[in-house]
């Protein structure tokens, strides 16, 4: 079989992770959550008492980070030093601080190299997918990490739709107060992330999928149509 590589970028609350997992499941591909790597780096650095604005110390710690990811889209795993941190990396504390670590350019260089190695491994005969390929999602996969991917998608949604989705996910409701409480985790974080990655406008050759008016199943179906057309 010819290995397939699919890159999906988008802002927070766009539904990238759930859509990417569903696409990977449906096509029998591996799934790489690159946001989880930046989150794990943040947890790792915070756990060692390193000041997040100490660029050199942060980058040095991330270089040695013992991170292992399970690329199974049915139950993706994240382990730091052998410990399951899948829940810990989603804490409000990590979410609030992750942009500080992700805007460290040496950290980006280290994680980009690891991402690239994982993508290449899934395109070769070994790996989780046994050479079928991979869906990798994040902020700079279509542009920097895998601009050579077979299919590249920018998944967008209106700010209103993204805030409501995140609020439902985190607070279980999308009333006004709950939605407002998500602004720092969504709008401010995207603004900070945008200083080092470009995920609001599709780069050349990248297909935009706007999910503002689509439900989850419709979005997955639309993504699979894009894959079928461009792969
Ligand atoms: O997608 P998720 O919300 O889990 O991403 C967490 C953070 O990781 C983002 O806010 C961003 O700071 C960083 N990130 C990045 N580049 C990527 C993926 C994530 O900078 N490719």
XYZ file of C-alpha atoms and ligand atoms in Angstrom:
252
model
C 0.000 0.000 0.000
C 1.044 3.542 -0.662
C 1.452 5.403 2.647
C -0.857 8.360 3.128
C 0.083 11.467 5.079
C -2.584 13.948 6.137
C -1.818 17.245 7.879
C -4.574 19.139 9.703
C -4.085 22.551 11.335
C -6.490 24.899 13.022
C -7.157 27.183 15.986
C -8.323 25.955 19.389
C -11.905 24.756 19.488
C -11.973 24.091 15.747
C -12.476 20.377 16.430
C -9.088 19.373 14.957
C -8.358 16.642 17.464
C -11.692 14.833 17.294
C -11.940 15.207 13.522
C -8.336 14.052 12.995
C -8.868 11.004 15.203
C -12.047 10.074 13.334
C -10.309 10.444 9.960
C -7.400 8.292 11.159
C -9.775 5.612 12.506
C -11.760 5.558 9.328
C -8.673 5.164 7.118
C -6.648 2.890 9.413
C -3.901 5.470 9.921
C -1.780 6.464 12.898
C -2.730 9.662 14.745
C -0.255 12.272 16.006
C -1.477 15.043 18.329
C 1.350 17.603 18.208
C -0.450 19.891 20.673
C -0.055 17.074 23.202
C 3.728 17.338 22.726
C 3.751 21.062 23.561
C 1.439 20.366 26.492
C 3.695 17.553 27.738
C 6.720 19.849 27.407
C 4.923 22.452 29.522
C 4.013 19.903 32.195
C 7.584 18.562 32.195
C 9.159 22.000 32.563
C 6.689 23.145 35.236
C 7.266 19.908 37.165
C 10.966 20.625 37.361
C 10.436 24.098 38.785
C 11.967 25.852 35.775
C 10.776 29.418 35.142
C 8.860 29.380 31.871
C 10.541 32.567 30.673
C 14.031 31.103 31.156
C 14.381 30.273 27.449
C 17.661 28.416 27.736
C 16.707 26.240 30.699
C 13.313 25.451 29.195
C 14.823 24.407 25.858
C 17.453 22.287 27.581
C 14.827 20.465 29.675
C 12.651 19.787 26.620
C 15.610 18.303 24.738
C 15.833 15.624 27.442
C 12.073 15.130 27.830
C 11.305 11.372 27.961
C 8.047 11.554 26.015
C 6.350 8.552 24.436
C 3.147 8.837 22.429
C 0.834 6.020 21.446
C -0.347 6.767 17.929
C -3.573 4.769 18.163
C -6.517 7.010 17.156
C -8.874 4.849 19.242
C -6.929 5.432 22.456
C -4.046 7.846 21.920
C -1.582 7.818 24.782
C 0.897 10.296 26.229
C 3.569 9.133 28.680
C 6.238 11.166 30.387
C 8.971 9.100 32.013
C 6.661 6.078 31.857
C 3.766 7.889 33.569
C 0.416 8.377 31.834
C -0.103 12.146 31.584
C -3.031 12.196 29.150
C -5.260 13.941 31.715
C -2.578 16.088 33.357
C -1.663 17.795 30.081
C -5.285 18.990 29.710
C -5.318 20.807 33.066
C -6.219 24.502 33.102
C -2.726 25.248 34.421
C -1.016 23.640 31.444
C -3.484 25.159 28.973
C -2.869 28.639 30.392
C 0.922 28.285 30.174
C 1.480 26.222 27.045
C 1.905 29.195 24.679
C 4.896 30.404 26.705
C 6.681 27.133 26.012
C 5.414 26.823 22.427
C 6.767 30.267 21.503
C 10.290 29.209 22.539
C 11.955 28.672 19.159
C 14.463 26.121 20.432
C 11.603 24.090 21.893
C 9.868 24.258 18.511
C 13.010 23.026 16.753
C 13.285 20.039 19.088
C 9.607 19.064 18.859
C 9.482 19.637 15.100
C 12.345 17.136 14.665
C 10.536 14.573 16.813
C 7.287 15.107 14.883
C 9.057 14.741 11.595
C 10.682 11.475 12.727
C 7.296 10.060 13.778
C 5.691 11.041 10.458
C 8.560 9.505 8.473
C 8.375 6.322 10.540
C 4.654 5.931 9.745
C 5.352 6.502 6.076
C 7.953 3.733 6.120
C 7.088 0.071 6.543
C 7.189 -0.084 10.339
C 5.417 1.957 12.947
C 1.955 1.773 14.433
C 0.182 1.919 11.066
C 2.454 -0.724 9.472
C 3.202 1.737 6.719
C -0.377 2.831 5.984
C 0.417 6.371 7.048
C -0.572 9.062 9.509
C -2.835 11.971 10.335
C -0.861 14.687 12.143
C -2.633 17.712 13.604
C -1.548 20.984 15.153
C -0.793 24.594 14.264
C 2.116 24.339 11.813
C 1.873 20.866 10.329
C 0.562 21.962 6.914
C 3.168 24.729 6.671
C 6.354 23.775 8.525
C 6.398 20.191 9.813
C 4.888 18.404 6.785
C 4.344 20.822 3.898
C 4.921 17.731 1.716
C 1.914 15.848 3.151
C -0.377 14.229 0.570
C -3.397 16.091 1.918
C -3.335 19.344 3.883
C -6.406 20.792 5.568
C -6.982 23.957 7.591
C -9.970 23.333 9.845
C -11.557 26.615 10.865
C -14.725 27.770 12.640
C -16.044 31.139 13.775
C -14.814 32.400 17.139
C -18.352 32.079 18.479
C -18.602 28.423 17.418
C -15.159 27.605 18.817
C -15.868 29.242 22.187
C -19.181 27.396 22.474
C -17.577 24.025 21.630
C -14.734 24.427 24.103
C -17.156 25.541 26.784
C -19.390 22.514 26.229
C -16.312 20.286 26.392
C -14.824 21.857 29.530
C -17.857 23.233 31.418
C -20.604 20.996 30.083
C -22.629 24.064 29.099
C -22.447 26.926 26.612
C -24.334 29.628 28.533
C -22.894 33.142 28.375
C -20.946 33.004 31.618
C -19.406 29.632 30.779
C -18.489 30.777 27.282
C -16.880 33.962 28.629
C -14.735 31.904 30.994
C -13.180 30.204 27.952
C -11.921 33.382 26.305
C -8.452 33.218 27.849
C -8.005 29.544 26.887
C -9.225 30.109 23.341
C -8.894 33.700 22.077
C -5.863 34.834 24.075
C -4.042 31.548 23.515
C -4.637 31.709 19.741
C -3.348 35.284 19.709
C -0.169 34.283 21.564
C 0.301 31.157 19.406
C -0.119 33.256 16.249
C 3.152 35.033 16.967
C 5.064 31.878 15.929
C 2.614 29.838 13.840
C 0.181 30.781 11.094
C -3.114 28.879 11.345
C -5.836 31.368 10.504
C -5.375 31.584 6.742
C -4.686 28.555 4.536
C -1.232 28.511 2.926
C -0.888 27.735 -0.777
C -2.235 24.272 -1.583
C -3.966 23.893 1.786
C -7.733 23.230 1.650
C -9.879 25.227 4.082
C -12.724 23.398 5.805
C -15.037 25.744 7.737
C -17.014 23.768 10.318
C -18.992 26.671 11.833
C -22.292 25.363 10.474
C -21.464 21.647 10.417
C -21.963 19.104 13.162
C -19.228 16.616 14.010
C -20.287 13.863 11.602
C -20.715 16.341 8.753
C -17.247 17.746 9.416
C -15.641 14.288 9.380
C -17.497 13.431 6.155
C -16.303 16.679 4.559
C -12.705 15.982 5.644
C -12.886 12.454 4.179
C -14.178 13.896 0.891
C -11.221 16.288 0.777
C -8.869 13.350 1.398
C -10.495 11.258 -1.332
C -10.218 14.113 -3.789
C -6.622 15.137 -3.038
C -4.866 11.932 -1.995
O -4.091 21.758 20.067
P -3.804 22.033 21.513
O -4.765 22.991 22.137
O -3.673 20.792 22.338
O -2.369 22.718 21.500
C -1.777 23.170 22.682
C -0.762 24.252 22.383
O 0.370 23.692 21.737
C -1.211 25.381 21.471
O -1.910 26.380 22.204
C 0.122 25.899 20.916
O 0.726 26.775 21.851
C 0.958 24.637 20.863
N 1.079 24.047 19.521
C 1.991 24.575 18.632
N 2.223 23.984 17.427
C 1.553 22.868 17.090
C 0.594 22.321 17.967
C 0.368 22.940 19.177
O 2.609 25.595 18.935
N 1.805 22.278 15.922
